[in-house]
Short mmCIF file of C-alpha atoms in Angstrom, two decimals:
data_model
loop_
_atom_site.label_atom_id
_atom_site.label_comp_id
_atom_site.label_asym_id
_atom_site.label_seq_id
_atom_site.Cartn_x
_atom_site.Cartn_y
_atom_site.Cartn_z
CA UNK A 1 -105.44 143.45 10.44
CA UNK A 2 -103.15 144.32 7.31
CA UNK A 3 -101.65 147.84 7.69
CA UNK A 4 -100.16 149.76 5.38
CA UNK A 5 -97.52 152.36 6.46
CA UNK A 6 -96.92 154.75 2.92
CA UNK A 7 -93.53 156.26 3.82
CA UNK A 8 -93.16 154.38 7.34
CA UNK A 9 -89.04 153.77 7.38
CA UNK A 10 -88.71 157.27 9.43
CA UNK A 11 -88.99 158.04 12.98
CA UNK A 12 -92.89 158.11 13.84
CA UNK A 13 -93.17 155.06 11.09
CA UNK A 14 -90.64 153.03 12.70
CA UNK A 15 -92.16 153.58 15.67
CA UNK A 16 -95.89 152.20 14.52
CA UNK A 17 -94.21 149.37 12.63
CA UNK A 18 -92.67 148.28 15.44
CA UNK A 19 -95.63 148.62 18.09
CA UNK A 20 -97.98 147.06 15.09
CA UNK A 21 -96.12 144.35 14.32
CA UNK A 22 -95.63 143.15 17.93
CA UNK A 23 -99.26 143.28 18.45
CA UNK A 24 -100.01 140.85 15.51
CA UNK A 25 -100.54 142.58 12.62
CA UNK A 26 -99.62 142.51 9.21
CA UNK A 27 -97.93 145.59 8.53
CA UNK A 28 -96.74 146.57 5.09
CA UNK A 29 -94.45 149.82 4.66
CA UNK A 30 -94.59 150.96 1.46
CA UNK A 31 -90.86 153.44 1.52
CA UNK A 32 -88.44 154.58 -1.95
CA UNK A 33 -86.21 151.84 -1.10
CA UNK A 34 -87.27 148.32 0.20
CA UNK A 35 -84.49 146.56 2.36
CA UNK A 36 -86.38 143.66 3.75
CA UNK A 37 -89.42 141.48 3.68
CA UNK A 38 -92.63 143.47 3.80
CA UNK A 39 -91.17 146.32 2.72
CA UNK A 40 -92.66 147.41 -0.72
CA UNK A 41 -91.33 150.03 -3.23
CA UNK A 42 -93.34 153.06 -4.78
CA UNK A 43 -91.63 156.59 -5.62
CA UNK A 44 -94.76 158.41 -3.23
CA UNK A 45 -95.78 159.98 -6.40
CA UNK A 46 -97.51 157.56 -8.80
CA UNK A 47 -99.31 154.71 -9.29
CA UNK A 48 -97.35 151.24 -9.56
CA UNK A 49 -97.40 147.83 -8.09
CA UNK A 50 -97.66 148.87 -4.85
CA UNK A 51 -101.04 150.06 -4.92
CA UNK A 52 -101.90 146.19 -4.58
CA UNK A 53 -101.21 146.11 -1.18
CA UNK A 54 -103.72 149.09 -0.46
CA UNK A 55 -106.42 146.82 -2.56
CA UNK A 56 -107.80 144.40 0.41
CA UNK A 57 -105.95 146.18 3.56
CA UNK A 58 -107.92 147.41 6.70
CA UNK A 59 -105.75 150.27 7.69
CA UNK A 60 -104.13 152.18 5.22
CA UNK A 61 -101.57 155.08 7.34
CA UNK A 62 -99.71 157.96 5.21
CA UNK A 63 -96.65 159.35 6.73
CA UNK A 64 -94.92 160.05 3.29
CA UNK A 65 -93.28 163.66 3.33
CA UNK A 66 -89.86 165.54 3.45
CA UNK A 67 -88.50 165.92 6.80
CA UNK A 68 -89.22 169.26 8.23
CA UNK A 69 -85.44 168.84 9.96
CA UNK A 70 -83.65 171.38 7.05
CA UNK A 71 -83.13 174.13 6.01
CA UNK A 72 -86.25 176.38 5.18
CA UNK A 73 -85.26 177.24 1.55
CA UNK A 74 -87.26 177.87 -1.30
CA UNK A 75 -86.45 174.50 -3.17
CA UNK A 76 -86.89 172.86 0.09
CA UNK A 77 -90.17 174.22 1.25
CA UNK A 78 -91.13 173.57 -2.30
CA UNK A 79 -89.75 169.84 -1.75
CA UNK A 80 -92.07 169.45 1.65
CA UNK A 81 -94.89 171.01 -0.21
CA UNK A 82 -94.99 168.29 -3.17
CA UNK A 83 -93.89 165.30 -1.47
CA UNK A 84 -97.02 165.37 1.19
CA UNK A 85 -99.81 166.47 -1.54
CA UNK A 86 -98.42 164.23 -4.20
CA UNK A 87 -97.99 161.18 -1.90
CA UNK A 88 -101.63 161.78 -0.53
CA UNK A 89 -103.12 162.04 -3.63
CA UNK A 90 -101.23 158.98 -4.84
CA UNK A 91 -102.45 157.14 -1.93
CA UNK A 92 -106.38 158.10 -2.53
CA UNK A 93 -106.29 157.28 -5.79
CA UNK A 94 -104.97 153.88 -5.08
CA UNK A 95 -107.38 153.21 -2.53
CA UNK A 96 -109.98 154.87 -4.98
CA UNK A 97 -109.48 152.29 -7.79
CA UNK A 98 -109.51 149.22 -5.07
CA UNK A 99 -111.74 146.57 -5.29
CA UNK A 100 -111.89 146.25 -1.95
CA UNK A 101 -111.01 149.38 -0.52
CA UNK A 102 -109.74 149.88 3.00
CA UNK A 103 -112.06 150.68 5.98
CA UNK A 104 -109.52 153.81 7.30
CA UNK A 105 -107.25 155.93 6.04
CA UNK A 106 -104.92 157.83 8.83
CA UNK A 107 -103.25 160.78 6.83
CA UNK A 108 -100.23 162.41 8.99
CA UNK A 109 -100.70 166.32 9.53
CA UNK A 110 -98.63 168.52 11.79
CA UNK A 111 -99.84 170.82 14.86
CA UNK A 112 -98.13 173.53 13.19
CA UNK A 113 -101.24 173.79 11.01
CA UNK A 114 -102.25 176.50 14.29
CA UNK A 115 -101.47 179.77 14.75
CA UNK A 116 -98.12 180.96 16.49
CA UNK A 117 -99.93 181.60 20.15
CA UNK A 118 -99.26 182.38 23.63
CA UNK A 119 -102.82 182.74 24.88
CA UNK A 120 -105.38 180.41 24.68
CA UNK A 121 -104.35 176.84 23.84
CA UNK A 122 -105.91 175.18 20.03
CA UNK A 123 -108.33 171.92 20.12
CA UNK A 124 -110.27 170.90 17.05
CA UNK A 125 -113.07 172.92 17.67
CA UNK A 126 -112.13 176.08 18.44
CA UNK A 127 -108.37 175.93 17.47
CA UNK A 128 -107.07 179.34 15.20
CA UNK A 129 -105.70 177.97 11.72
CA UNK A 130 -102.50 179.70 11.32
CA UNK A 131 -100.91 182.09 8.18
CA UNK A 132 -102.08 185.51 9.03
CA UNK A 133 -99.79 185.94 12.27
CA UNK A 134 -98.29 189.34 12.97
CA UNK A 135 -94.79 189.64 13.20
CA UNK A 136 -93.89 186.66 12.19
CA UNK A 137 -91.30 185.28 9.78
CA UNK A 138 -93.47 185.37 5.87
CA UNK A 139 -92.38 181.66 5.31
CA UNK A 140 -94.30 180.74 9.10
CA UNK A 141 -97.12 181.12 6.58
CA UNK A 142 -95.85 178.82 3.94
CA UNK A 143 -95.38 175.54 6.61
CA UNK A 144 -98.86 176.00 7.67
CA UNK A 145 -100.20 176.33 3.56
CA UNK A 146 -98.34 172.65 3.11
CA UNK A 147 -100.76 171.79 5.93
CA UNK A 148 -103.89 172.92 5.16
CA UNK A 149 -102.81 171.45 0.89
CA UNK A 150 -101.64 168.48 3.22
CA UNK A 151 -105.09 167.73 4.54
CA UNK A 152 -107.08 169.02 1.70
CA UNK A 153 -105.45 166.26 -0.41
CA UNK A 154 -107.14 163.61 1.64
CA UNK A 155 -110.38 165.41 2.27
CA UNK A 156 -111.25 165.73 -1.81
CA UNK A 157 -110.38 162.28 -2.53
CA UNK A 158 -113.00 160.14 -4.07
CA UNK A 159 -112.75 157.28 -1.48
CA UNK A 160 -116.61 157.37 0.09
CA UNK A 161 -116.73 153.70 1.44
CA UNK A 162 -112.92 154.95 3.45
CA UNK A 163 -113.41 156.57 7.11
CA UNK A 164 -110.31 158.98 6.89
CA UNK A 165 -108.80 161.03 9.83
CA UNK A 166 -106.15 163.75 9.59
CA UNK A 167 -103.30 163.04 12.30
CA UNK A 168 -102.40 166.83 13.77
CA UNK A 169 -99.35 165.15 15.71
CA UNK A 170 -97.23 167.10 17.89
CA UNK A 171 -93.80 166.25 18.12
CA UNK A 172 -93.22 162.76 18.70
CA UNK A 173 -91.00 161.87 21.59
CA UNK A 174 -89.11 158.32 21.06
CA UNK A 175 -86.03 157.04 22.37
CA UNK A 176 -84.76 156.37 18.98
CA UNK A 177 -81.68 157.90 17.41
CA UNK A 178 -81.78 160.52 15.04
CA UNK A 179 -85.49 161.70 16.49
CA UNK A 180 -86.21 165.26 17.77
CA UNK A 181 -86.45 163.66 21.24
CA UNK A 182 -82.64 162.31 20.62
CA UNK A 183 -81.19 165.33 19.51
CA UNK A 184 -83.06 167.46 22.50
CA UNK A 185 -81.86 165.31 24.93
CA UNK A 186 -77.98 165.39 23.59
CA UNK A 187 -77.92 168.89 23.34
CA UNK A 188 -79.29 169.05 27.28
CA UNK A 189 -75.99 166.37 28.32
CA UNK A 190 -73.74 169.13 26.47
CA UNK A 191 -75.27 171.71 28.80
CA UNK A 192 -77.10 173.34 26.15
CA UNK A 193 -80.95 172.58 27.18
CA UNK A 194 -81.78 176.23 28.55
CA UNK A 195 -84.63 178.12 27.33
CA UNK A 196 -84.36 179.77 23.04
CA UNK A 197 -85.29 183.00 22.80
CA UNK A 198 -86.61 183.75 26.63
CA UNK A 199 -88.69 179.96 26.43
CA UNK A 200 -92.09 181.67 26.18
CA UNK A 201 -92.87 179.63 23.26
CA UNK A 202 -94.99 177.02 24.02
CA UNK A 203 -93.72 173.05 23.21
CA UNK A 204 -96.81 170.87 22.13
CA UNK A 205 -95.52 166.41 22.21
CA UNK A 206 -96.58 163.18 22.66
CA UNK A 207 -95.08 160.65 24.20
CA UNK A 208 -94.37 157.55 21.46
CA UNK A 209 -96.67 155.16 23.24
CA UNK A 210 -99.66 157.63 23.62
CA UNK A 211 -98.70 158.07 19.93
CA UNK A 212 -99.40 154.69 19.11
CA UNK A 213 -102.32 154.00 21.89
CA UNK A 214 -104.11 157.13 20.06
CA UNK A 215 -104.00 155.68 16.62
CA UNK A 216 -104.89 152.38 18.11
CA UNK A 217 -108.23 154.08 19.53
CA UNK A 218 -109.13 155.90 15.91
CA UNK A 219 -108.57 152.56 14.13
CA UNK A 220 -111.47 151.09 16.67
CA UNK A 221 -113.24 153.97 16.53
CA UNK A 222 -115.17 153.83 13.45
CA UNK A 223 -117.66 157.28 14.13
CA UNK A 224 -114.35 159.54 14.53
CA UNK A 225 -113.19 161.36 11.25
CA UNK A 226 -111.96 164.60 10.33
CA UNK A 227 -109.13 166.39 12.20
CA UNK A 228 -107.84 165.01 15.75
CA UNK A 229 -104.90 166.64 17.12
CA UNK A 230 -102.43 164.03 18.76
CA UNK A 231 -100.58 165.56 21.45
CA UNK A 232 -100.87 165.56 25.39
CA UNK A 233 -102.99 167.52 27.12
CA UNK A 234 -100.15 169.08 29.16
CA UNK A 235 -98.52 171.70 26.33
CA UNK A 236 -96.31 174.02 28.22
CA UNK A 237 -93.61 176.90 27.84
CA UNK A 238 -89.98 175.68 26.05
CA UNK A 239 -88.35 177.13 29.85
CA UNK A 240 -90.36 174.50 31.43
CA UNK A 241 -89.93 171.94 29.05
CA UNK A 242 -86.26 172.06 28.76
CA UNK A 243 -85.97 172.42 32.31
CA UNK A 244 -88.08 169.29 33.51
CA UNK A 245 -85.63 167.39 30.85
CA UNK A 246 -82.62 168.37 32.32
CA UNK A 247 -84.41 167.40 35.72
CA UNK A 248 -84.87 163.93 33.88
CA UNK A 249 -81.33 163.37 32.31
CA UNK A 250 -79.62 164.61 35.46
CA UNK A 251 -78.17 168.12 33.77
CA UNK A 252 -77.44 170.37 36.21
CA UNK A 253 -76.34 172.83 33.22
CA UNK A 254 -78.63 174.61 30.88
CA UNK A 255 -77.22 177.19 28.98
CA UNK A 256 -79.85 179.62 27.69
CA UNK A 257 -79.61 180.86 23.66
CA UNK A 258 -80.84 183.88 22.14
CA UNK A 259 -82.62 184.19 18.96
CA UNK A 260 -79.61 184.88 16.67
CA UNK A 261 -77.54 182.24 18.63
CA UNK A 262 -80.31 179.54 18.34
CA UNK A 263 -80.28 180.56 14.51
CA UNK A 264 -76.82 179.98 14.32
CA UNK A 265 -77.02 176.82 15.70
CA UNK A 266 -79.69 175.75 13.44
CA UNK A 267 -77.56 176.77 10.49
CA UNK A 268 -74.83 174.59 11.81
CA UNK A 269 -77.61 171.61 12.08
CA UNK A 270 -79.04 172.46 8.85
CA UNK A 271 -81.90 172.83 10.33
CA UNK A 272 -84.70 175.83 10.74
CA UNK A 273 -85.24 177.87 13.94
CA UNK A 274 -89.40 177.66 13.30
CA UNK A 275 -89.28 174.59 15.01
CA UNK A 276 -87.75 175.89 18.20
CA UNK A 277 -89.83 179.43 17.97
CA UNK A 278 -93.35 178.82 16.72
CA UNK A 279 -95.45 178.77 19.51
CA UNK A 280 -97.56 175.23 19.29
CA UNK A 281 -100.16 175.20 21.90
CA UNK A 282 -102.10 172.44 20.67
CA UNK A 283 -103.98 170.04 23.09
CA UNK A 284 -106.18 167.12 22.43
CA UNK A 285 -110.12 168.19 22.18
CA UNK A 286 -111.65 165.21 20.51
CA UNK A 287 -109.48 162.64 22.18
CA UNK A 288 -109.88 163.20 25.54
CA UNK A 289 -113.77 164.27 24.77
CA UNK A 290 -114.14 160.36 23.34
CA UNK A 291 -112.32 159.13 26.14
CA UNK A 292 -109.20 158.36 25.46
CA UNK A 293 -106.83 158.21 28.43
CA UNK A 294 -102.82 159.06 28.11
CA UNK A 295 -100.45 157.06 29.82
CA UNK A 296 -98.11 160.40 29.65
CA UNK A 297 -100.21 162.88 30.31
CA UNK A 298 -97.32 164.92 31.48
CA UNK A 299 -93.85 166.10 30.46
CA UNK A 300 -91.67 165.51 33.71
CA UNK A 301 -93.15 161.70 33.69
CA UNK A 302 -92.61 161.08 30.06
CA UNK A 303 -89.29 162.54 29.86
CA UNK A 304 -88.25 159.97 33.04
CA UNK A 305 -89.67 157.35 31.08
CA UNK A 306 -87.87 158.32 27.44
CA UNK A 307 -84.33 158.97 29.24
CA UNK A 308 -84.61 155.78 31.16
CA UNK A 309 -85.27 153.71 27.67
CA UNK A 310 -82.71 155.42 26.41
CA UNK A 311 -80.46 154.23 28.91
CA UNK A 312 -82.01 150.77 28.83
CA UNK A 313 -80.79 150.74 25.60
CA UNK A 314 -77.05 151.54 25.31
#
């Protein structure tokens, strides 16, 4: 197949490039700022050149957007907000105007699109959108309006003859520097991996080749659309989770953190604390009702496996 990867030189796009490619497929990224062969420029915004490479694919998959991993400010919020509509709506109308228009568009979405819950996990079906928490932070409500815009972008475009399926991915968990599953794993060697604010906020991941395995299945799949949440079916408390990765890394020190400690810390990352305190209990419905069978189903094995590739490769 050709595959196009709109915005795919970050994390999760590096990680379906590579896991693409090696299978035999032509995969295109379309990224700001083309280093190498099949890398192709656009701005994620407009139409332009690139939009020839939609014309005649099989598999076009949007990933363009800000990285959540800042600091929750106005101008940045704003920033997140723009890049994913605009890029999605750049990328419909492309394949909109094709002559020969793709069979299935995968548009990226985020599990934070849920409410902030302790009780009852969220599947497709009978999942609680979020933005009208109680005692919550107001801006909570903000990250989960760049969702739903996120998604809506995709739904109204004109593209009838293009299946299209909105990716509500977890957190995905890759050996690779500079991901989330890097920087939680670092902090957990420095003895900081305890629970954030008690750890009764539940953790919602997939493990990177479930990630890819998952999108693999919805690209074969061609009577899935809509909505599919990609994450494990084993969500569980930030205690837990942090504690079955020190198990894995060998840690025998986890220092716990407060909520004004853990937002000091994220000031010092420039980062945002709603990543460490929303609670995402988010588990896969539609995937596991259409069969689809994780190789990571739970947190203690795929943490082994990440910290051993790790390892593998330093």
């Amino acid at each position: 197949m050709k595959v196009v990867l709109a915005g795919g030189t970050g994390q999760v796009g590096a990680v379906l490039d590579r896991a693409l490619t090696a299978a035999g497929h032509d995969v295109v990224v379309l990224t700001r700022n083309p280093v190498r062969a099949r890398q192709v420029a656009w701005d994620g915004r407009t139409s332009g050149p690139w939009a020839a490479e939609i014309d005649g694919s099989d598999v076009v998959v949007n990933l363009a957007g800000r990285s959540v991993s800042c600091r929750y400010t106005e101008a940045n919020l704003r920033d997140m907000m723009d890049s994913r509509v605009r890029s999605a709506e750049a990328v419909g109308e492309a394949i909109a105007a094709a002559a020969k228009p793709p069979e299935l568009w995968l548009q990226m979405s985020t599990a934070t699109i849920y409410a902030h819950r302790f009780d009852a996990p969220h599947d497709e079906a009978t999942g609680v959108i979020g933005g009208t928490e109680t005692g919550i932070p107001d801006y909570w409500e903000y990250s989960v309006r760049i969702a739903k815009n996120w998604e809506r972008a995709q739904q109204e475009a004109a593209t009838p003859h293009t299946r299209k399926v909105a990716l509500r991915a977890a957190m995905v968990m890759s050996p690779d520097p500079g991901g989330v599953f890097d920087v939680l794993l670092r902090m957990t060697r420095l003895g900081l991996g305890g629970p954030v604010a008690g750890g009764a906020q539940y953790l919602s991941w997939i493990h990177d080749r479930d990630f890819v395995r998952a999108v693999e299945f919805l690209i074969t799949r061609d009577d899935i659309a809509g909505p599919v949440n990609l994450a494990a079916p084993g969500p569980l408390p930030h205690r837990a989770f942090m504690r079955d990765l020190r198990a894995a890394a060998g840690a025998r020190v986890g220092l716990p953190a407060t909520k004004w400690m853990a937002e000091i810390g994220a000031f010092a990352l420039r980062t945002d604390t709603e990543l460490l305190l929303k609670s995402r209990r988010v588990v896969p419905g539609r995937l596991l009702d259409e069969g689809f069978a994780f190789e990571h189903a739970a947190w203690p094995d795929a943490a082994a496996d990440l910290v051993r590739r790790v390892r593998d490769r330093r």
